[in-house]
Coordinates of C-alpha atoms and ligand atoms in Angstrom, one line a residue:
M1 CA 62.6 69.7 69.6
S2 CA 62.4 66.6 67.5
S3 CA 66.0 65.2 67.1
P4 CA 68.5 67.6 68.7
P5 CA 71.2 68.7 66.1
S6 CA 74.7 67.6 66.9
V7 CA 78.4 68.1 66.0
V8 CA 81.0 65.3 65.3
L9 CA 84.1 65.8 67.7
N10 CA 87.6 64.6 66.7
T11 CA 86.8 61.2 68.3
G12 CA 84.4 60.4 65.6
R13 CA 81.5 60.5 68.2
E14 CA 78.5 62.9 68.1
M15 CA 77.7 65.7 70.9
P16 CA 74.3 67.5 70.9
V17 CA 74.6 71.0 70.2
L18 CA 72.2 71.8 73.2
G19 CA 73.0 70.4 76.6
L20 CA 71.6 71.2 80.2
G21 CA 74.0 73.1 82.1
T22 CA 73.6 72.1 85.9
Y23 CA 76.0 74.4 87.7
K24 CA 74.0 75.7 90.9
L25 CA 71.3 72.6 90.3
C26 CA 71.8 70.7 93.6
G27 CA 70.0 68.4 95.8
P28 CA 68.1 65.1 94.6
E29 CA 65.0 66.6 94.1
A30 CA 65.7 69.7 92.2
V31 CA 68.1 67.4 89.9
F32 CA 65.3 65.0 89.3
Q33 CA 63.0 67.4 88.0
A34 CA 65.2 69.1 85.9
V35 CA 66.5 66.1 84.0
D36 CA 62.7 65.0 83.9
A37 CA 61.8 68.2 82.1
A38 CA 65.0 68.3 80.1
L39 CA 64.2 64.7 78.9
A40 CA 60.7 65.2 77.8
A41 CA 61.9 68.5 76.3
G42 CA 64.6 66.6 74.2
Y43 CA 67.7 67.6 75.7
R44 CA 70.1 64.6 75.6
A45 CA 73.4 65.8 76.9
F46 CA 74.2 67.1 80.4
D47 CA 76.9 68.9 81.7
S48 CA 78.3 68.3 85.3
A49 CA 81.3 68.7 87.3
A50 CA 83.0 67.2 90.3
V51 CA 82.8 70.8 91.8
Y52 CA 79.1 71.1 91.3
R53 CA 78.5 68.3 93.9
N54 CA 75.6 66.8 91.7
E55 CA 77.1 64.1 89.8
A56 CA 75.9 61.4 91.9
D57 CA 72.2 63.0 91.8
L58 CA 72.8 63.2 87.9
G59 CA 73.7 59.8 87.5
R60 CA 70.7 58.5 89.7
A61 CA 68.1 60.7 87.9
L62 CA 69.2 59.5 84.6
R63 CA 69.3 55.7 85.3
E64 CA 65.5 56.3 86.8
L65 CA 64.4 58.4 84.0
L66 CA 66.0 57.2 80.7
P67 CA 63.4 54.1 80.6
K68 CA 60.5 56.5 80.8
Y69 CA 61.5 58.2 77.7
G70 CA 62.1 54.9 76.0
L71 CA 65.9 55.9 76.0
T72 CA 69.2 54.0 77.0
R73 CA 72.5 55.4 78.3
E74 CA 74.0 55.2 74.9
D75 CA 71.1 58.0 74.0
V76 CA 72.4 60.6 76.5
F77 CA 75.7 62.4 76.2
I78 CA 77.4 63.0 79.8
T79 CA 80.1 65.8 80.6
S80 CA 82.0 66.1 83.5
K81 CA 84.8 67.9 85.0
L82 CA 87.9 67.3 87.1
S83 CA 87.8 69.3 90.6
P84 CA 90.9 71.8 90.5
K85 CA 91.6 70.4 93.9
D86 CA 92.3 67.2 92.2
Q87 CA 94.6 68.9 89.5
G88 CA 98.3 66.9 89.3
E89 CA 98.9 63.7 91.2
K90 CA 95.3 63.2 92.6
A91 CA 94.2 63.4 89.0
M92 CA 93.3 59.8 88.5
K93 CA 91.6 59.4 91.6
G94 CA 89.4 62.5 91.1
A95 CA 88.6 61.4 87.5
L96 CA 87.4 57.8 88.9
H97 CA 85.4 59.3 91.7
S98 CA 83.5 61.2 89.0
L99 CA 83.0 58.0 87.1
S100 CA 81.9 56.3 90.2
Q101 CA 79.5 59.0 91.5
L102 CA 77.9 59.1 88.1
D103 CA 77.8 55.3 88.1
L104 CA 77.1 55.4 84.3
G105 CA 79.5 53.1 83.1
Y106 CA 81.7 55.7 81.3
I107 CA 81.5 59.5 80.9
D108 CA 81.4 60.7 77.2
L109 CA 83.3 63.9 78.0
Y110 CA 85.6 64.6 80.7
L111 CA 87.4 68.0 81.2
I112 CA 90.2 69.6 83.2
H113 CA 87.8 72.2 84.7
W114 CA 90.4 74.7 85.2
P115 CA 94.2 75.3 84.3
G116 CA 95.4 76.2 87.7
T117 CA 95.0 74.1 90.9
Q118 CA 93.0 74.9 94.0
G119 CA 95.4 75.6 97.0
L120 CA 98.1 77.2 94.8
P121 CA 98.4 80.9 93.8
V122 CA 97.7 81.6 90.2
A123 CA 100.9 82.6 89.1
D124 CA 102.6 79.3 90.8
Q125 CA 104.9 77.6 88.2
R126 CA 103.7 74.3 89.6
N127 CA 100.5 74.8 87.6
P128 CA 101.6 74.0 84.1
G129 CA 103.4 70.9 85.5
N130 CA 100.1 69.9 87.3
R131 CA 97.8 70.2 84.4
A132 CA 100.1 68.3 82.2
Q133 CA 100.2 65.6 84.9
S134 CA 96.1 65.6 84.8
W135 CA 96.1 65.3 81.1
L136 CA 98.3 62.3 81.0
R137 CA 95.8 60.6 83.7
L138 CA 92.7 61.5 81.5
E139 CA 94.7 60.1 78.3
E140 CA 95.1 56.8 80.1
L141 CA 91.4 56.8 81.3
H142 CA 90.3 57.8 77.7
G143 CA 92.7 54.7 76.5
Q144 CA 90.8 52.5 78.7
G145 CA 87.4 53.6 77.3
K146 CA 86.0 55.0 80.6
L147 CA 86.3 58.8 79.5
R148 CA 85.0 58.6 75.5
A149 CA 86.3 61.8 75.1
I150 CA 88.7 64.2 77.0
G151 CA 89.0 68.2 76.8
V152 CA 89.6 71.2 78.9
S153 CA 87.6 74.0 80.5
N154 CA 88.7 77.8 80.8
Y155 CA 92.3 77.4 79.0
T156 CA 93.3 80.6 77.6
A157 CA 95.0 80.6 74.2
A158 CA 98.5 80.1 75.9
H159 CA 97.3 77.2 77.9
M160 CA 95.9 75.5 74.9
R161 CA 99.2 76.1 72.4
E162 CA 100.9 74.5 75.7
L163 CA 98.6 71.3 75.5
M164 CA 98.7 71.0 71.8
Q165 CA 102.2 70.8 71.9
S166 CA 102.7 68.2 74.8
C167 CA 99.6 65.7 74.4
R168 CA 99.6 62.3 73.0
V169 CA 95.6 62.6 72.6
P170 CA 94.7 65.9 71.3
P171 CA 91.7 67.8 73.4
A172 CA 88.3 67.2 71.9
L173 CA 86.6 70.3 73.1
L174 CA 87.4 73.7 75.1
Q175 CA 84.3 74.9 77.4
V176 CA 84.7 78.7 78.0
E177 CA 82.6 81.4 78.8
F178 CA 81.1 82.5 75.5
H179 CA 78.3 85.5 74.7
P180 CA 78.0 88.6 72.6
R181 CA 80.0 90.6 75.4
L182 CA 82.9 87.9 75.2
C183 CA 83.3 86.5 71.7
Q184 CA 86.9 84.7 72.5
L185 CA 88.0 85.2 68.7
E186 CA 91.5 84.1 69.2
L187 CA 90.3 81.0 70.7
R188 CA 87.8 80.1 68.3
S189 CA 90.4 80.3 65.6
L190 CA 92.7 78.6 67.6
C191 CA 90.3 75.9 68.1
K192 CA 89.2 75.7 64.3
E193 CA 93.0 75.3 63.4
H194 CA 93.8 72.3 65.4
G195 CA 90.2 70.5 65.0
V196 CA 88.9 71.0 68.7
C197 CA 85.1 71.9 69.5
F198 CA 85.0 75.1 71.1
Q199 CA 81.7 75.2 73.3
A200 CA 79.8 78.1 75.1
Y201 CA 79.2 78.1 79.0
S202 CA 77.4 80.7 80.7
S203 CA 75.3 82.1 77.2
L204 CA 73.2 83.9 79.3
G205 CA 75.9 86.1 81.5
K206 CA 74.4 84.1 84.6
G207 CA 70.8 85.5 83.6
E208 CA 72.5 89.3 83.5
L209 CA 72.5 89.5 79.6
L210 CA 68.7 88.7 79.3
A211 CA 68.3 92.7 80.4
D212 CA 70.4 93.9 77.6
P213 CA 68.6 96.4 75.6
L214 CA 69.9 95.5 72.2
I215 CA 69.2 91.9 73.1
N216 CA 65.7 92.5 74.1
E217 CA 65.4 94.7 70.7
V218 CA 66.4 91.6 68.7
A219 CA 64.2 89.5 70.7
N220 CA 61.0 92.0 70.0
S221 CA 61.7 92.1 66.3
C222 CA 62.0 88.1 66.1
K223 CA 59.0 87.5 68.5
R224 CA 61.5 85.2 70.6
T225 CA 62.8 85.4 74.1
P226 CA 66.1 87.0 75.0
A227 CA 67.4 83.8 76.2
Q228 CA 66.6 82.4 72.5
I229 CA 68.4 85.2 71.0
L230 CA 71.5 84.6 73.0
L231 CA 71.5 80.8 72.5
R232 CA 70.4 81.3 68.8
W233 CA 73.3 83.5 68.3
A234 CA 75.9 80.9 69.5
V235 CA 74.6 77.6 67.8
Q236 CA 73.9 80.1 64.3
Q237 CA 78.1 80.0 64.4
G238 CA 78.4 76.5 65.1
V239 CA 79.0 76.7 68.8
P240 CA 77.2 74.3 71.3
V241 CA 75.3 75.9 74.5
L242 CA 74.8 74.7 77.8
P243 CA 72.0 77.0 79.4
K244 CA 71.4 76.3 82.8
S245 CA 67.8 76.5 84.3
S246 CA 65.9 74.7 86.9
N247 CA 62.7 75.8 85.7
P248 CA 60.5 73.3 83.3
D249 CA 59.1 76.0 81.3
R250 CA 62.7 77.7 80.7
I251 CA 64.1 74.4 80.1
Q252 CA 61.8 73.9 77.3
K253 CA 62.0 77.3 75.9
N254 CA 65.8 77.0 75.3
T255 CA 65.4 74.3 73.0
E256 CA 63.2 76.5 71.0
I257 CA 66.4 77.8 69.1
F258 CA 66.5 75.6 65.7
D259 CA 63.5 76.9 63.9
F260 CA 64.4 80.4 63.4
S261 CA 67.6 82.3 62.0
L262 CA 68.8 85.6 63.1
R263 CA 69.6 87.9 60.3
D264 CA 73.3 88.5 59.4
A265 CA 72.9 92.1 60.2
D266 CA 71.4 91.3 64.0
M267 CA 74.3 88.6 64.2
D268 CA 76.8 91.3 63.5
R269 CA 75.1 93.9 65.6
L270 CA 75.3 91.1 68.5
S271 CA 78.8 90.3 68.0
A272 CA 79.8 94.0 68.5
L273 CA 78.7 93.9 71.8
D274 CA 82.1 92.4 72.0
C275 CA 84.2 94.0 75.1
G276 CA 86.0 91.2 76.7
H277 CA 83.5 91.2 79.8
R278 CA 83.3 88.2 82.2
F279 CA 80.6 87.0 84.1
C280 CA 82.5 84.2 85.6
W281 CA 86.1 83.7 86.6
D282 CA 89.2 84.8 84.5
P283 CA 92.0 82.5 83.8
S284 CA 94.3 84.8 82.2
E285 CA 96.4 85.2 85.0
V286 CA 97.2 81.3 85.7
A287 CA 100.8 80.3 85.0
Ligands
A2P1 P1 66.4 79.5 86.4 O1 67.5 78.3 86.7 O2 66.0 80.0 87.7 O3 65.9 79.5 84.9 P2 74.0 80.5 82.2 O4 73.6 79.5 81.7 O5 74.3 81.9 81.4 O6 75.1 80.5 83.5 O7 72.7 81.5 82.9 C1 71.8 80.6 83.7 C2 70.8 81.5 84.7 O8 70.0 82.1 83.5 C3 70.2 80.9 85.6 O9 69.9 82.0 86.7 C4 68.7 80.5 85.4 O10 67.8 80.6 86.3 C5 68.5 81.6 84.4 N1 67.9 81.2 82.8 C6 67.9 80.1 82.2 N2 66.9 80.0 81.2 C7 66.2 81.2 81.3 C8 65.6 81.8 80.6 N3 64.9 81.0 79.3 N4 64.7 82.9 80.7 C9 65.2 83.5 81.9 N5 66.2 82.8 82.8 C10 66.6 81.9 82.5

């Protein structure tokens, strides 16, 4: 991948369309090896979270590896997320902790990870107030330049509408599970309407979609891997992706998605797999 394509967020800043997901990437050596392979392959974006417990390892790996590739802090785009345990009155402390763990000066994009609050039942009526309080703290840190963009993850359309009505700084991005079995049509059109970037996680369905017969059929006809088909299906619709891999070869292969196109008929056949299936957590019951 020569120069990774990017999208422009509503902050005016660019974000690469392809980033390395780091969920379950743990331990200094594993993180270092994955970041090294990713930078070599052309990745310039990395997606972490407080709950992944790898912010410190990611920050350390980047500080050490950027010079090896002739890069500086400004050349990479770092996302992290507020832990659901810090939702509400602990949000400032949680975000500052992410900033100090990463130790990269600022965070490019910081998301509220989950609309609920750890320790509260999903239906608890304190959840809306808690996430509103978190958003205020993120707005404050955005104003100070410590969080260059702020957004949310795992919000439903109802959570998004609530935020759009109350926010001073609109969210730059919504990150949700997105793949052919979960096309998220309502959320995508809501994001489009409000100028919010819609970003996919779990494009590979935690690896489980790689065995899907249709995806394999399309992969064989294009002489590509099933993972490349799933990632291409998303980016061809303008949706940024964050495939996670700890394997240098797969990290490289997952970048090879910008030199081919899927035929319209194949895009449609893949999108017709939509059945609302989730491989990850479901936020629809969170009050
Ligand atoms: P690994 O880290 O061993 O490569 P998702 O991003 O949907 O959560 O999927 C991540 C999962 O898919 C991980 O288990 C990862 O395993 C696996 N994976 C990532 N890229 C590929 C690929 N190109 N081929 C096969 N499996 C992959």
